[in-house]
Amino acid sequence: SAVISQKPSRDICQRGTSLTIQCQVDSQVTMMFWYRQQPGQSLTLIATANQGSEATYESGFVIDKFPISRPNLTFSTLTVSNMSPEDSSIYLCSVVGRGTEAFFGQGTRLTVV
Amino acid sequence: AQRVTQPEKLLSVFKGAPVELKCNYSYSGSPELFWYVQYSRQRLQLLLRHISRESIKGFTADLNKGETSFHLKKPFAQEEDSAMYYCALGATGRRAPTFGSGTRLQVQP
């Protein structure tokens, strides 16, 4: 299994500013992902965080808006840039271990005002 | 293309009633399927996986390849089962798991 620590757990931000979310895993993992989740709704994959290379973004998400770093196999950051109220959501870090099971951080609840 | 469909957004039952949360998938190959659960104010976590054929908290799910289904069942619902449930295809290669849209289970007293 993998234990994921994600922070901050919540934040309220002014529009036009940026927030960086950190994800720390207690073991080395190859696959790390970032999702967005509206409360009580489905998960939307933002990107795959690749160690040592640029992240792979899903349709509708771009690097300028959601830059991602993955400096090693246990850590990643997601930045939400130039925020607007539409970015208010829960952001989740997830990893896949040796099997195909996914593990999740506790999420970052972002409110943009 | 991989796809997971959960047709019900909300399923409301009374305590003690049977529960079936539906999940259908589209996948070319041998699928690995999972059910995840998210209780209020808790992180998303694994409930069960098809490969282990286990019962967790009274829930079971059987993979039906003919019907491409992986429905989650429990014979007698409890109030503490109220949560959001997601069906998912496991990660493949460098591809992320594929999640369904989720079903909210509401168990009324």
PDB file of C-alpha atoms in Angstrom:
ATOM      1  CA  SER A   1       0.000   0.000   0.000  1.00  0.00           C
ATOM      2  CA  ALA A   2       0.985   3.663  -0.208  1.00  0.00           C
ATOM      3  CA  VAL A   3       0.304   6.484   2.223  1.00  0.00           C
ATOM      4  CA  ILE A   4      -0.122   9.893   0.649  1.00  0.00           C
ATOM      5  CA  SER A   5       0.183  13.188   2.442  1.00  0.00           C
ATOM      6  CA  GLN A   6      -1.332  16.101   0.565  1.00  0.00           C
ATOM      7  CA  LYS A   7      -1.250  19.699   1.649  1.00  0.00           C
ATOM      8  CA  PRO A   8      -2.763  22.125   2.163  1.00  0.00           C
ATOM      9  CA  SER A   9      -6.006  20.389   3.039  1.00  0.00           C
ATOM     10  CA  ARG A  10      -7.967  23.506   2.210  1.00  0.00           C
ATOM     11  CA  ASP A  11      -7.405  27.097   1.193  1.00  0.00           C
ATOM     12  CA  ILE A  12      -9.326  30.202   0.273  1.00  0.00           C
ATOM     13  CA  CYS A  13      -7.566  32.249  -2.385  1.00  0.00           C
ATOM     14  CA  GLN A  14      -8.068  35.525  -4.161  1.00  0.00           C
ATOM     15  CA  ARG A  15      -8.762  35.435  -7.860  1.00  0.00           C
ATOM     16  CA  GLY A  16      -5.681  36.031  -9.975  1.00  0.00           C
ATOM     17  CA  THR A  17      -3.317  34.378  -7.503  1.00  0.00           C
ATOM     18  CA  SER A  18      -1.728  30.918  -7.632  1.00  0.00           C
ATOM     19  CA  LEU A  19      -1.737  27.989  -5.228  1.00  0.00           C
ATOM     20  CA  THR A  20       0.726  25.127  -5.122  1.00  0.00           C
ATOM     21  CA  ILE A  21      -0.461  21.796  -3.769  1.00  0.00           C
ATOM     22  CA  GLN A  22       2.070  19.266  -2.530  1.00  0.00           C
ATOM     23  CA  CYS A  23       1.828  15.484  -2.617  1.00  0.00           C
ATOM     24  CA  GLN A  24       4.246  13.300  -0.664  1.00  0.00           C
ATOM     25  CA  VAL A  25       4.188   9.502  -0.865  1.00  0.00           C
ATOM     26  CA  ASP A  26       5.784   7.194   1.691  1.00  0.00           C
ATOM     27  CA  SER A  27       7.273   4.927  -0.987  1.00  0.00           C
ATOM     28  CA  GLN A  28       8.613   5.213  -4.493  1.00  0.00           C
ATOM     29  CA  VAL A  29       5.889   4.984  -7.107  1.00  0.00           C
ATOM     30  CA  THR A  30       6.064   5.157 -10.859  1.00  0.00           C
ATOM     31  CA  MET A  31       2.595   6.429 -11.595  1.00  0.00           C
ATOM     32  CA  MET A  32       1.273   9.613 -10.009  1.00  0.00           C
ATOM     33  CA  PHE A  33      -1.808  11.520 -11.089  1.00  0.00           C
ATOM     34  CA  TRP A  34      -3.698  14.690 -10.332  1.00  0.00           C
ATOM     35  CA  TYR A  35      -7.491  14.823 -10.371  1.00  0.00           C
ATOM     36  CA  ARG A  36     -10.167  17.407  -9.844  1.00  0.00           C
ATOM     37  CA  GLN A  37     -13.393  16.480  -8.070  1.00  0.00           C
ATOM     38  CA  GLN A  38     -16.495  18.509  -7.523  1.00  0.00           C
ATOM     39  CA  PRO A  39     -18.004  17.550  -4.146  1.00  0.00           C
ATOM     40  CA  GLY A  40     -19.994  14.358  -4.514  1.00  0.00           C
ATOM     41  CA  GLN A  41     -19.211  14.066  -8.188  1.00  0.00           C
ATOM     42  CA  SER A  42     -16.896  12.259 -10.527  1.00  0.00           C
ATOM     43  CA  LEU A  43     -13.147  12.467 -10.754  1.00  0.00           C
ATOM     44  CA  THR A  44     -11.653  14.343 -13.677  1.00  0.00           C
ATOM     45  CA  LEU A  45      -8.072  13.481 -14.547  1.00  0.00           C
ATOM     46  CA  ILE A  46      -5.959  16.593 -14.971  1.00  0.00           C
ATOM     47  CA  ALA A  47      -2.587  15.074 -15.785  1.00  0.00           C
ATOM     48  CA  THR A  48      -0.080  12.320 -15.226  1.00  0.00           C
ATOM     49  CA  ALA A  49       2.977  13.526 -13.344  1.00  0.00           C
ATOM     50  CA  ASN A  50       6.064  12.006 -14.974  1.00  0.00           C
ATOM     51  CA  GLN A  51       9.300  11.811 -13.044  1.00  0.00           C
ATOM     52  CA  GLY A  52      12.066  13.652 -14.831  1.00  0.00           C
ATOM     53  CA  SER A  53       9.965  14.861 -17.744  1.00  0.00           C
ATOM     54  CA  GLU A  54       7.003  17.051 -18.538  1.00  0.00           C
ATOM     55  CA  ALA A  55       3.590  16.016 -17.279  1.00  0.00           C
ATOM     56  CA  THR A  56       1.052  14.528 -19.664  1.00  0.00           C
ATOM     57  CA  TYR A  57      -2.116  16.613 -19.682  1.00  0.00           C
ATOM     58  CA  GLU A  58      -5.638  15.510 -20.471  1.00  0.00           C
ATOM     59  CA  SER A  59      -7.831  17.324 -22.930  1.00  0.00           C
ATOM     60  CA  GLY A  60      -8.970  20.629 -21.525  1.00  0.00           C
ATOM     61  CA  PHE A  61      -6.007  21.093 -19.185  1.00  0.00           C
ATOM     62  CA  VAL A  62      -2.830  22.974 -20.106  1.00  0.00           C
ATOM     63  CA  ILE A  63       0.563  23.368 -18.550  1.00  0.00           C
ATOM     64  CA  ASP A  64       0.338  27.141 -18.254  1.00  0.00           C
ATOM     65  CA  LYS A  65      -2.730  26.835 -16.052  1.00  0.00           C
ATOM     66  CA  PHE A  66      -1.741  23.712 -14.118  1.00  0.00           C
ATOM     67  CA  PRO A  67       2.048  23.386 -14.024  1.00  0.00           C
ATOM     68  CA  ILE A  68       3.196  20.156 -12.410  1.00  0.00           C
ATOM     69  CA  SER A  69       6.550  19.174 -10.997  1.00  0.00           C
ATOM     70  CA  ARG A  70       7.758  15.643 -10.245  1.00  0.00           C
ATOM     71  CA  PRO A  71      11.359  15.870  -9.061  1.00  0.00           C
ATOM     72  CA  ASN A  72      11.521  12.291  -7.755  1.00  0.00           C
ATOM     73  CA  LEU A  73       9.470   9.139  -7.287  1.00  0.00           C
ATOM     74  CA  THR A  74       7.907  10.218  -3.978  1.00  0.00           C
ATOM     75  CA  PHE A  75       6.910  13.854  -4.508  1.00  0.00           C
ATOM     76  CA  SER A  76       4.900  16.038  -6.852  1.00  0.00           C
ATOM     77  CA  THR A  77       3.329  19.469  -6.891  1.00  0.00           C
ATOM     78  CA  LEU A  78       0.381  20.876  -8.783  1.00  0.00           C
ATOM     79  CA  THR A  79       0.020  24.629  -9.166  1.00  0.00           C
ATOM     80  CA  VAL A  80      -3.307  26.207  -9.990  1.00  0.00           C
ATOM     81  CA  SER A  81      -2.343  29.471 -11.692  1.00  0.00           C
ATOM     82  CA  ASN A  82      -4.162  32.750 -12.182  1.00  0.00           C
ATOM     83  CA  MET A  83      -7.152  31.396 -10.329  1.00  0.00           C
ATOM     84  CA  SER A  84     -10.772  32.232 -11.000  1.00  0.00           C
ATOM     85  CA  PRO A  85     -13.892  31.132  -9.103  1.00  0.00           C
ATOM     86  CA  GLU A  86     -14.360  28.355 -11.692  1.00  0.00           C
ATOM     87  CA  ASP A  87     -11.228  26.714 -10.281  1.00  0.00           C
ATOM     88  CA  SER A  88     -12.954  26.165  -6.957  1.00  0.00           C
ATOM     89  CA  SER A  89     -12.912  22.411  -6.494  1.00  0.00           C
ATOM     90  CA  ILE A  90     -11.252  19.548  -4.675  1.00  0.00           C
ATOM     91  CA  TYR A  91      -7.868  18.570  -6.069  1.00  0.00           C
ATOM     92  CA  LEU A  92      -6.660  15.023  -5.492  1.00  0.00           C
ATOM     93  CA  CYS A  93      -3.271  13.417  -5.744  1.00  0.00           C
ATOM     94  CA  SER A  94      -3.286   9.713  -6.573  1.00  0.00           C
ATOM     95  CA  VAL A  95      -0.696   7.011  -7.108  1.00  0.00           C
ATOM     96  CA  VAL A  96      -0.757   3.484  -8.424  1.00  0.00           C
ATOM     97  CA  GLY A  97       1.488   1.040  -6.628  1.00  0.00           C
ATOM     98  CA  ARG A  98       2.938  -2.211  -7.808  1.00  0.00           C
ATOM     99  CA  GLY A  99      -0.472  -3.513  -8.720  1.00  0.00           C
ATOM    100  CA  THR A 100      -3.164  -1.538 -10.477  1.00  0.00           C
ATOM    101  CA  GLU A 101      -4.898  -0.340  -7.314  1.00  0.00           C
ATOM    102  CA  ALA A 102      -5.045   3.413  -6.776  1.00  0.00           C
ATOM    103  CA  PHE A 103      -4.315   5.279  -3.543  1.00  0.00           C
ATOM    104  CA  PHE A 104      -5.438   8.803  -2.843  1.00  0.00           C
ATOM    105  CA  GLY A 105      -4.458  11.803  -0.823  1.00  0.00           C
ATOM    106  CA  GLN A 106      -7.029  13.419   1.409  1.00  0.00           C
ATOM    107  CA  GLY A 107      -7.577  16.174  -1.133  1.00  0.00           C
ATOM    108  CA  THR A 108      -7.196  19.935  -1.208  1.00  0.00           C
ATOM    109  CA  ARG A 109     -10.433  21.889  -1.037  1.00  0.00           C
ATOM    110  CA  LEU A 110      -9.840  25.121  -2.930  1.00  0.00           C
ATOM    111  CA  THR A 111     -12.193  28.092  -2.826  1.00  0.00           C
ATOM    112  CA  VAL A 112     -11.451  31.060  -5.052  1.00  0.00           C
ATOM    113  CA  VAL A 113     -13.090  34.341  -4.109  1.00  0.00           C
TER     114      VAL A 113
ATOM    115  CA  ALA B   1     -11.504   3.035 -25.657  1.00  0.00           C
ATOM    116  CA  GLN B   2     -11.802   2.229 -21.982  1.00  0.00           C
ATOM    117  CA  ARG B   3     -14.989   3.303 -20.314  1.00  0.00           C
ATOM    118  CA  VAL B   4     -16.795   2.720 -17.027  1.00  0.00           C
ATOM    119  CA  THR B   5     -20.479   3.498 -16.726  1.00  0.00           C
ATOM    120  CA  GLN B   6     -22.417   3.883 -13.500  1.00  0.00           C
ATOM    121  CA  PRO B   7     -25.953   4.664 -14.595  1.00  0.00           C
ATOM    122  CA  GLU B   8     -27.286   5.776 -11.215  1.00  0.00           C
ATOM    123  CA  LYS B   9     -26.182   9.063  -9.660  1.00  0.00           C
ATOM    124  CA  LEU B  10     -28.170   8.400  -6.511  1.00  0.00           C
ATOM    125  CA  LEU B  11     -29.488   5.228  -4.947  1.00  0.00           C
ATOM    126  CA  SER B  12     -31.661   5.591  -1.887  1.00  0.00           C
ATOM    127  CA  VAL B  13     -32.706   2.565   0.165  1.00  0.00           C
ATOM    128  CA  PHE B  14     -33.952   1.842   3.636  1.00  0.00           C
ATOM    129  CA  LYS B  15     -31.843   0.172   6.280  1.00  0.00           C
ATOM    130  CA  GLY B  16     -31.975  -3.611   5.907  1.00  0.00           C
ATOM    131  CA  ALA B  17     -32.900  -3.512   2.234  1.00  0.00           C
ATOM    132  CA  PRO B  18     -30.701  -5.124  -0.420  1.00  0.00           C
ATOM    133  CA  VAL B  19     -28.388  -2.885  -2.413  1.00  0.00           C
ATOM    134  CA  GLU B  20     -27.062  -3.208  -5.937  1.00  0.00           C
ATOM    135  CA  LEU B  21     -24.876  -0.505  -7.448  1.00  0.00           C
ATOM    136  CA  LYS B  22     -24.496  -1.031 -11.150  1.00  0.00           C
ATOM    137  CA  CYS B  23     -21.276  -0.812 -13.100  1.00  0.00           C
ATOM    138  CA  ASN B  24     -20.637  -1.640 -16.747  1.00  0.00           C
ATOM    139  CA  TYR B  25     -17.305  -1.399 -18.475  1.00  0.00           C
ATOM    140  CA  SER B  26     -15.792  -1.324 -21.924  1.00  0.00           C
ATOM    141  CA  TYR B  27     -12.308  -2.770 -22.270  1.00  0.00           C
ATOM    142  CA  SER B  28     -10.517  -4.874 -24.843  1.00  0.00           C
ATOM    143  CA  GLY B  29      -8.535  -7.424 -22.918  1.00  0.00           C
ATOM    144  CA  SER B  30      -8.685  -8.895 -19.449  1.00  0.00           C
ATOM    145  CA  PRO B  31     -10.014  -6.165 -17.170  1.00  0.00           C
ATOM    146  CA  GLU B  32      -9.006  -5.490 -13.592  1.00  0.00           C
ATOM    147  CA  LEU B  33     -11.941  -3.927 -11.824  1.00  0.00           C
ATOM    148  CA  PHE B  34     -12.253  -2.173  -8.507  1.00  0.00           C
ATOM    149  CA  TRP B  35     -14.824  -0.524  -6.313  1.00  0.00           C
ATOM    150  CA  TYR B  36     -13.736   2.536  -4.354  1.00  0.00           C
ATOM    151  CA  VAL B  37     -15.695   4.248  -1.602  1.00  0.00           C
ATOM    152  CA  GLN B  38     -15.618   7.757  -0.230  1.00  0.00           C
ATOM    153  CA  TYR B  39     -17.311   8.328   3.101  1.00  0.00           C
ATOM    154  CA  SER B  40     -18.202  11.853   4.150  1.00  0.00           C
ATOM    155  CA  ARG B  41     -15.082  13.906   4.911  1.00  0.00           C
ATOM    156  CA  GLN B  42     -12.758  10.950   4.243  1.00  0.00           C
ATOM    157  CA  ARG B  43     -10.399  10.149   1.432  1.00  0.00           C
ATOM    158  CA  LEU B  44     -11.274   7.917  -1.441  1.00  0.00           C
ATOM    159  CA  GLN B  45     -10.251   4.353  -0.616  1.00  0.00           C
ATOM    160  CA  LEU B  46     -10.371   0.896  -2.080  1.00  0.00           C
ATOM    161  CA  LEU B  47     -13.402  -1.174  -1.123  1.00  0.00           C
ATOM    162  CA  LEU B  48     -12.748  -4.325  -3.100  1.00  0.00           C
ATOM    163  CA  ARG B  49     -11.149  -5.694  -6.221  1.00  0.00           C
ATOM    164  CA  HIS B  50     -12.529  -8.384  -8.470  1.00  0.00           C
ATOM    165  CA  ILE B  51      -9.381 -10.450  -8.509  1.00  0.00           C
ATOM    166  CA  SER B  52      -9.506 -11.244  -4.803  1.00  0.00           C
ATOM    167  CA  ARG B  53     -13.178 -12.307  -4.856  1.00  0.00           C
ATOM    168  CA  GLU B  54     -13.575 -11.158  -1.285  1.00  0.00           C
ATOM    169  CA  SER B  55     -16.396  -9.698   0.751  1.00  0.00           C
ATOM    170  CA  ILE B  56     -15.649  -6.414   2.453  1.00  0.00           C
ATOM    171  CA  LYS B  57     -18.113  -4.885   4.928  1.00  0.00           C
ATOM    172  CA  GLY B  58     -20.687  -7.297   3.531  1.00  0.00           C
ATOM    173  CA  PHE B  59     -20.227  -6.075  -0.047  1.00  0.00           C
ATOM    174  CA  THR B  60     -19.436  -8.389  -2.919  1.00  0.00           C
ATOM    175  CA  ALA B  61     -18.960  -7.838  -6.626  1.00  0.00           C
ATOM    176  CA  ASP B  62     -18.770 -10.428  -9.360  1.00  0.00           C
ATOM    177  CA  LEU B  63     -17.169  -9.818 -12.701  1.00  0.00           C
ATOM    178  CA  ASN B  64     -19.468 -10.861 -15.538  1.00  0.00           C
ATOM    179  CA  LYS B  65     -17.447 -10.754 -18.729  1.00  0.00           C
ATOM    180  CA  GLY B  66     -20.410 -11.712 -20.884  1.00  0.00           C
ATOM    181  CA  GLU B  67     -22.398  -8.717 -19.693  1.00  0.00           C
ATOM    182  CA  THR B  68     -19.273  -6.588 -19.097  1.00  0.00           C
ATOM    183  CA  SER B  69     -20.583  -5.788 -15.647  1.00  0.00           C
ATOM    184  CA  PHE B  70     -19.164  -5.557 -12.143  1.00  0.00           C
ATOM    185  CA  HIS B  71     -22.136  -4.720  -9.967  1.00  0.00           C
ATOM    186  CA  LEU B  72     -21.652  -4.132  -6.240  1.00  0.00           C
ATOM    187  CA  LYS B  73     -24.089  -5.893  -3.947  1.00  0.00           C
ATOM    188  CA  LYS B  74     -24.961  -6.100  -0.291  1.00  0.00           C
ATOM    189  CA  PRO B  75     -27.887  -8.103   1.044  1.00  0.00           C
ATOM    190  CA  PHE B  76     -28.755  -5.810   3.965  1.00  0.00           C
ATOM    191  CA  ALA B  77     -27.812  -2.151   3.831  1.00  0.00           C
ATOM    192  CA  GLN B  78     -26.646  -0.317   6.940  1.00  0.00           C
ATOM    193  CA  GLU B  79     -26.775   3.420   7.590  1.00  0.00           C
ATOM    194  CA  GLU B  80     -22.988   3.523   7.749  1.00  0.00           C
ATOM    195  CA  ASP B  81     -22.874   2.343   4.138  1.00  0.00           C
ATOM    196  CA  SER B  82     -24.028   5.787   3.028  1.00  0.00           C
ATOM    197  CA  ALA B  83     -21.214   7.094   0.849  1.00  0.00           C
ATOM    198  CA  MET B  84     -20.090   7.766  -2.686  1.00  0.00           C
ATOM    199  CA  TYR B  85     -19.094   4.633  -4.615  1.00  0.00           C
ATOM    200  CA  TYR B  86     -16.896   4.571  -7.699  1.00  0.00           C
ATOM    201  CA  CYS B  87     -16.306   1.663 -10.036  1.00  0.00           C
ATOM    202  CA  ALA B  88     -12.972   1.705 -11.842  1.00  0.00           C
ATOM    203  CA  LEU B  89     -10.809  -0.104 -14.354  1.00  0.00           C
ATOM    204  CA  GLY B  90      -7.273  -0.521 -13.091  1.00  0.00           C
ATOM    205  CA  ALA B  91      -4.280   1.338 -14.429  1.00  0.00           C
ATOM    206  CA  THR B  92      -2.654  -0.153 -17.531  1.00  0.00           C
ATOM    207  CA  GLY B  93       0.841   0.634 -18.738  1.00  0.00           C
ATOM    208  CA  ARG B  94       1.269   4.305 -17.939  1.00  0.00           C
ATOM    209  CA  ARG B  95      -2.422   5.007 -18.263  1.00  0.00           C
ATOM    210  CA  ALA B  96      -4.401   6.211 -15.262  1.00  0.00           C
ATOM    211  CA  PRO B  97      -7.263   4.152 -13.855  1.00  0.00           C
ATOM    212  CA  THR B  98     -10.609   4.829 -15.503  1.00  0.00           C
ATOM    213  CA  PHE B  99     -13.322   5.827 -13.064  1.00  0.00           C
ATOM    214  CA  GLY B 100     -17.062   5.791 -13.429  1.00  0.00           C
ATOM    215  CA  SER B 101     -19.055   8.879 -12.565  1.00  0.00           C
ATOM    216  CA  GLY B 102     -19.942   7.531  -9.141  1.00  0.00           C
ATOM    217  CA  THR B 103     -23.134   6.577  -7.341  1.00  0.00           C
ATOM    218  CA  ARG B 104     -24.207   8.136  -4.090  1.00  0.00           C
ATOM    219  CA  LEU B 105     -25.745   5.534  -1.804  1.00  0.00           C
ATOM    220  CA  GLN B 106     -28.101   6.906   0.785  1.00  0.00           C
ATOM    221  CA  VAL B 107     -29.317   4.455   3.424  1.00  0.00           C
ATOM    222  CA  GLN B 108     -32.265   5.791   5.334  1.00  0.00           C
ATOM    223  CA  PRO B 109     -33.164   4.653   8.859  1.00  0.00           C
TER     224      PRO B 109
END
